[in-house]
């Protein structure tokens, strides 16, 4: 398949399977579960084109294998002809199930012919168990969007998922989503209570400082984001810094790169430092003004998305540096670490030259809910398997609470990115209420409130998520 056509077809099949899951959860009495599971296996088999044997079993992973198109492509076309209309076009959930059930028998027969032929062709490449795992098991991919202090609800949502035994297999984050995602990616056995205790003990000086004078990798801002406390915790026992390659769960941080050709034309306030002689009232006014400037950067002609951790060449970046760069809100937060790291600086200098960017900014202005970036990572082989469920978390959208209304223009602009991301996620969790986006260092009471909001709102997605992630196996009809 040509790349563009292949991607469209894979996305169709992804949407069709999720459509089936929704219909069955609404009316489980209309279709035996064994038929539902067989239809899911059929859709998964139709989506085969490349995978790394062993990856879906979470065991040793071997190099990618391209499956035989002579076997899979005719089967894929048959599945699309039979199931595309009921699962993609049919509005009635009852009719989706009825029409899908009506074509199950011929699809079963086609699968019973295609599956052994594929196994015979690839007998030296992968086992039956590896094939069935790739077809029937989904990795959980979590995409955590930006939004400043509003994003602390993600901690509660992550705790709720882990209470159900669910842990991400791949994390992609922007801004506050990159920060929380980095902690979650550190270990599959992360102690959420310990994370909350650490966060509550943070002081202003452990995260922020006065603006840095001198060369940096990010735009100037009202405050310096140095993340001293995060640098201390993101260390190995011997005191060496933890780098992106050291995280247990595959993780990527999205940053924005300001294109060189437009940098000199940005508003002056975005390129100059704030004088240190300002009253708190003046500072609050400037903070509000500069938050409203974000719309200047939400433009692909101004800022391009870059992904730290996607390729091996960027995985040497310190974890805290990747987070700081992703959270550097233009003209508000300037990231400059407590101490520079030679390897990180070398990698960032290379990225700036290769991608023709002047400086880095908050990843949220480039892709605030970076679902497409995550999907492309999976399809590009980041985690080996190509069978995944994409869970998107969004905390930065228009809300009617008084503390959010002044940000309405910015959140509206940021939401204009969402339609381009919509084809790539399976579930979008839009959190409301949240803390204010400018509440960057909440009080212990605010942390507890955000945790509870995240935990409670995650309840809505648990039934769908668990059913979509439930493994299905080959069964002879």
C-alpha atoms as one frame of an Amber mdcrd trajectory, in Angstrom:
protein
   0.000   0.000   0.000   1.207   3.540  -0.708   1.852   5.382   2.554  -1.074
   7.820   2.371  -3.561   5.197   1.237  -2.281   2.742   3.836  -2.729   5.256
   6.646  -6.289   6.080   5.594  -7.170   2.399   5.454  -5.613   1.656   8.844
  -7.472   4.562  10.416 -10.741   3.329   8.901 -10.225  -0.104  10.432  -9.282
   1.456  13.762 -12.479   3.521  13.788 -14.553   0.515  12.745 -13.318  -1.604
  15.648 -14.049   1.145  18.167 -17.492   1.592  16.613 -18.124  -2.110  17.177
 -17.020  -1.868  20.813 -19.372   1.056  21.454 -22.312  -0.736  19.869 -21.734
  -3.955  21.781 -21.346  -2.181  25.131 -24.667  -0.429  24.499 -26.510  -3.618
  23.472 -24.632  -6.745  24.600 -27.880  -8.694  24.493 -28.076  -8.344  20.686
 -24.876 -10.241  19.881 -23.228 -13.191  21.641 -19.858 -12.149  23.062 -18.088
 -14.880  21.089 -19.343 -13.269  17.857 -18.235  -9.837  19.053 -14.768 -11.186
  19.824 -14.511 -12.918  16.438 -15.402  -9.688  14.665 -12.692  -7.891  16.614
 -10.152 -10.541  15.621 -11.231 -10.215  11.986 -10.713  -6.427  12.096  -7.343
  -6.870  13.769  -6.188  -9.380  11.166  -7.289  -7.036   8.387  -5.098  -4.305
   9.878  -1.912  -6.392   9.637   0.870  -5.053   7.464   4.026  -4.864   9.636
   4.957  -5.682  13.222   7.854  -6.715  15.440   7.345 -10.346  16.532   7.355
 -10.666  20.307   6.470  -7.020  20.995   2.769  -7.663  21.642   3.713 -10.441
  24.077   5.900  -7.926  25.959   8.820 -10.281  25.551  12.033 -10.090  23.538
  11.338  -8.059  20.415  12.700  -9.006  17.004  13.050  -6.818  13.897   9.943
  -5.745  11.991   8.369  -8.164   9.532   6.271  -7.070   6.553   3.396  -9.527
   6.273   2.639 -11.100   2.917   0.325  -8.677   1.062  -0.869 -11.439  -1.246
  -2.634 -12.989   1.756  -3.685  -9.972   3.792  -4.727  -7.389   1.204  -7.569
  -9.417  -0.409  -8.843 -10.219   3.083  -8.633  -6.536   4.045 -10.637  -5.497
   1.008 -13.291  -8.098   1.809 -13.574  -6.812   5.391 -13.889  -3.209   4.247
 -16.611  -4.100   1.738 -18.559  -6.075   4.332 -18.144  -3.969   7.478 -17.346
  -0.400   6.454 -20.953   0.643   5.938 -22.427  -0.876   9.134 -19.546   0.151
  11.391 -18.639   3.507   9.881 -21.838   4.877   8.381 -24.673   3.318  10.385
 -25.952   5.646  13.134 -28.117   3.085  14.927 -26.058   1.020  17.360 -28.552
  -1.802  17.056 -28.238  -1.821  13.282 -24.444  -1.819  13.503 -24.602  -5.097
  15.386 -27.331  -6.626  13.244 -25.602  -5.812   9.948 -22.213  -6.932  11.255
 -23.643 -10.229  12.458 -25.178 -10.822   9.018 -21.749 -10.876   7.335 -19.844
 -12.741  10.053 -20.116 -16.187   8.460 -18.394 -15.363   5.113 -15.736 -13.338
   6.956 -15.091 -16.289   9.256 -14.615 -18.526   6.240 -12.209 -16.067   4.631
 -10.211 -15.792   7.839 -10.051 -19.572   8.228  -8.401 -19.654   4.796  -6.097
 -16.610   5.157  -4.703 -17.215   8.630  -3.044 -20.634   8.004  -1.681 -19.423
   4.671  -0.083 -16.425   6.380   1.407 -18.624   9.108   2.795 -21.033   6.502
   4.359 -18.209   4.496   5.999 -16.689   7.606   6.853 -19.902   9.466  10.469
 -18.712   9.791   9.464 -15.170  10.850   6.927 -15.476  13.657   4.980 -18.055
  15.625   1.244 -18.561  15.851   1.271 -17.094  19.365   3.123 -13.987  18.138
   0.659 -13.498  15.295  -2.359 -13.886  17.554  -0.894 -11.473  20.100  -0.348
  -8.837  17.415  -3.904  -9.255  16.131  -5.690  -9.608  19.466  -3.825  -7.522
  22.050  -3.825  -3.739  22.184  -1.134  -1.571  23.703  -2.415   1.408  25.701
  -1.057   4.647  24.271  -1.678   7.727  26.414  -1.529  11.224  24.945  -1.436
  13.929  27.636  -2.147  17.456  26.442  -0.915  20.771  27.782  -2.710  23.293
  29.937  -0.551  24.456  32.833  -2.001  23.851  36.277  -5.205  22.442  34.773
  -3.244  19.301  33.914  -2.755  18.160  37.499  -6.042  16.262  37.086  -4.036
  13.766  35.032  -2.460  12.370  38.202  -5.851  11.346  39.562  -6.870   9.847
  36.225  -3.634   7.831  36.051  -4.217   6.569  39.587  -7.742   5.515  38.644
  -6.474   3.532  35.657  -3.779   1.848  37.717  -6.411   0.874  40.269  -7.987
  -1.098  37.397  -4.647  -2.714  36.571  -4.154  -0.529  33.490  -0.783   1.004
  32.697   0.349   2.851  29.589   2.650   1.106  27.146   3.665   4.362  25.462
   3.306   7.962  26.649   3.406  11.137  24.565   2.981  14.470  26.315   3.045
  18.196  25.709   3.740  20.826  28.392   2.155  19.741  31.706   1.292  16.465
  29.979   5.003  15.954  29.289   5.834  16.616  32.946   3.300  14.200  34.401
   3.939  11.706  31.614   7.638  11.614  32.488   6.874  10.587  36.060   4.416
   7.940  34.877   6.941   6.600  32.351   9.659   6.214  34.959   8.222   2.924
  36.223   5.211   0.693  35.662   5.101   0.328  39.455   5.152   4.060  40.188
   3.969   4.950  43.693   1.295   7.585  43.023   1.055   8.460  46.731   4.786
   9.161  46.818   4.450  11.351  43.713   1.650  13.346  45.348   3.664  13.752
  48.544   6.655  15.003  46.553   4.510  17.442  44.563   2.859  18.850  47.682
   6.248  19.522  49.268   7.488  21.640  46.345   8.365  25.258  46.971   8.391
  28.131  44.504  12.192  28.208  44.532  12.441  24.510  43.705  10.685  25.062
  40.360  10.912  28.739  39.381  13.402  31.592  39.507  14.065  35.044  38.092
  14.541  35.278  34.321  17.909  34.080  33.086  20.090  36.615  31.280  22.109
  35.043  28.495  21.812  32.424  25.795  19.172  29.736  26.314  17.329  27.250
  24.168  13.926  28.884  24.802  12.274  32.269  24.440  12.627  34.816  27.243
   9.826  34.857  29.788   8.446  36.472  32.905   9.843  33.626  35.008  12.635
  31.119  34.737  11.518  27.502  34.880  14.557  25.626  36.170  12.875  22.478
  37.585  15.609  22.051  40.176  13.418  19.676  42.204  12.699  17.536  39.151
  16.371  17.337  38.228  17.041  16.005  41.732  14.397  13.302  41.586  15.125
  12.272  37.990  18.482  10.775  38.905  19.953   7.304  39.191  21.127   6.087
  42.608  24.689   7.104  41.699  23.587  10.686  41.071  23.858  10.618  37.276
  20.929  12.180  35.400  18.110  10.049  34.071  17.808  10.356  30.310  14.886
   9.597  28.013  16.428   6.252  27.115  16.362   5.237  30.806  12.587   5.424
  31.300  10.886   2.047  31.713   7.898   2.978  29.529   8.568   4.447  26.048
   8.047   8.191  26.371   8.230  11.256  24.147   7.931  14.956  24.854   6.571
  17.288  22.186   8.241  20.693  21.897   7.608  23.580  19.548  10.370  24.939
  17.352  10.071  28.609  16.365  10.977  28.771  12.690  14.055  30.908  12.012
  12.457  32.751   9.121   9.678  34.170  11.332  11.491  34.609  14.647  12.539
  38.226  13.982   8.945  39.156  13.158   7.457  38.005  16.471   5.973  40.653
  18.810   8.716  42.445  20.741   7.222  41.311  24.066   7.855  37.717  23.070
  11.560  38.323  22.412  12.615  40.565  25.289  13.097  40.068  29.000  10.894
  41.566  31.644  12.559  44.144  33.881  13.021  42.801  37.396  11.587  45.996
  38.869   7.873  45.242  38.827   5.178  45.174  41.457   3.113  42.028  41.967
   0.112  43.813  40.452   2.143  44.719  37.380   3.423  41.142  37.184  -0.119
  39.715  37.280  -1.165  42.050  34.487   1.828  41.054  32.381   1.178  37.370
  33.018  -2.395  37.744  31.771  -1.261  39.717  28.721   1.398  37.191  27.791
  -0.864  34.198  28.266  -3.183  35.849  25.765  -0.240  36.139  23.350  -0.207
  32.375  22.955  -2.433  32.715  19.916   0.525  34.271  18.076   2.361  30.964
  18.242  -0.491  28.560  17.469   0.310  28.597  13.785   2.230  25.942  11.842
   3.915  28.707   9.861   5.401  30.035  13.111   6.013  26.908  15.196   6.657
  23.346  14.102   6.310  20.291  16.373   9.450  18.366  17.300   9.452  15.093
  19.210  12.110  14.384  21.835  12.657  10.661  22.352  11.243   9.496  19.020
  14.597   8.692  17.463  17.657   7.243  19.146  19.578  10.459  18.565  17.369
  12.425  20.969  17.061   9.833  23.732  20.251  11.075  25.369  18.469  14.243
  26.515  17.955  14.484  30.261  14.357  13.764  31.216  13.991  17.017  33.155
  15.352  18.996  30.189  12.819  17.430  27.808  10.029  18.359  30.244  11.319
  21.889  30.733  11.534  22.564  27.010   8.042  21.176  26.455   6.633  23.394
  29.236   8.338  26.661  28.200   5.208  28.778  27.650   6.151  31.476  25.115
   6.976  34.808  26.780   5.838  33.420  30.164   8.158  30.556  31.193  11.763
  30.501  30.019  13.380  27.109  30.621  16.979  27.188  31.812  18.222  24.293
  33.982  20.219  24.712  37.204  23.249  23.364  35.330  23.737  22.700  31.657
  24.366  19.189  30.334  26.863  18.856  27.488  25.089  15.940  25.774  21.673
  17.620  25.953  23.111  20.875  24.586  24.777  19.038  21.719  21.546  17.271
  20.756  19.467  20.458  20.980  21.967  22.432  18.904  21.792  19.748  16.229
  17.985  19.807  16.260  17.902  23.588  15.894  20.199  23.385  12.883  18.537
  20.384  11.224  15.007  21.736  11.581  15.874  25.411  11.044  14.371  26.622
  14.288  15.607  29.589  16.304  14.408  28.504  19.756  12.102  26.022  21.447
   8.719  26.746  23.041   5.912  24.919  24.824   4.879  21.786  22.941   1.226
  22.633  23.418   1.329  25.503  20.938   2.564  23.085  18.261   0.259  20.154
  19.103  -1.643  20.523  22.330  -3.200  17.037  22.208  -0.570  15.303  20.033
  -2.570  12.247  18.990  -1.279  12.203  15.420   2.315  12.287  16.701   1.580
   9.288  18.944  -0.157   7.383  16.129   2.745   8.019  13.767   5.113   6.798
  16.469   3.261   3.505  16.780   3.005   3.025  13.021   6.696   3.866  12.703
   7.624   1.034  15.049   8.264   2.886  18.315   6.824   0.059  20.434   6.966
  -2.789  17.909   3.280  -3.655  17.878   0.977  -1.651  15.594  -2.170  -2.614
  17.485  -2.957   0.102  20.005  -5.689   1.976  21.822  -5.166   5.746  21.821
  -6.340   7.547  24.949  -6.162  11.349  24.676  -6.339  13.619  27.739  -7.312
  17.282  27.322  -7.437  19.827  30.134  -7.092  23.077  28.159 -10.437  23.786
  26.553 -13.134  26.441  27.048 -14.712  26.220  30.511 -17.400  28.384  32.070
 -15.976  28.621  35.605 -15.001  32.221  36.492 -11.290  31.390  36.915 -11.165
  30.119  33.318 -13.233  32.727  31.458 -10.379  35.207  30.905  -8.521  32.465
  28.991 -11.455  31.821  26.675  -9.772  33.355  23.561  -6.630  31.233  24.073
  -8.489  27.985  24.732 -10.672  28.599  21.683  -7.573  29.037  19.512  -5.959
  25.921  20.954  -9.101  23.919  20.277  -8.774  24.706  16.571  -5.984  22.109
  16.553  -8.280  19.342  17.722 -10.105  18.428  14.476  -6.795  17.479  12.862
  -6.050  15.175  15.827  -9.509  13.599  16.075  -8.984  10.760  13.560  -6.080
   9.427  15.605  -7.486   8.895  19.101 -10.008   6.328  20.290 -11.185   8.181
  23.378 -10.871  11.858  24.286 -11.156  12.615  27.994 -11.900  16.337  28.387
 -11.502  17.201  32.045 -13.854  19.721  33.629 -13.550  21.107  36.241  -9.819
  21.635  36.604  -7.546  23.992  38.457  -6.759  27.264  36.721  -4.056  26.911
  34.032  -2.037  29.641  35.774  -2.048  27.745  39.078   1.399  26.329  38.310
   2.323  25.431  41.886  -0.906  24.440  43.653  -1.338  24.290  47.399  -1.611
  20.802  48.966  -5.383  21.328  49.142  -5.520  22.208  45.435  -3.445  19.133
  44.578  -5.924  16.962  46.467  -8.850  18.606  44.703  -7.272  18.110  41.265
  -6.507  14.469  42.113 -10.127  13.833  43.089 -11.447  15.513  39.965  -9.165
  13.386  37.788 -10.065  10.158  39.605 -13.816  10.796  39.429 -13.880  11.890
  35.794 -11.837   8.877  34.703 -14.767   6.669  35.727 -16.537   7.600  32.491
 -13.940   5.919  30.304 -13.228   2.782  32.342 -15.908   0.431  30.832 -15.018
   1.302  27.241 -11.289   1.237  27.878 -11.346  -2.148  29.597 -13.468  -3.740
  26.881 -11.328  -2.272  24.075  -8.139  -3.515  25.756  -9.534  -6.966  26.509
  -7.472  -9.479  24.491  -9.232 -11.529  21.825  -7.946 -14.841  20.500  -8.383
 -16.926  17.383 -11.284 -19.316  17.638 -12.336 -21.672  14.882 -16.039 -21.008
  14.212
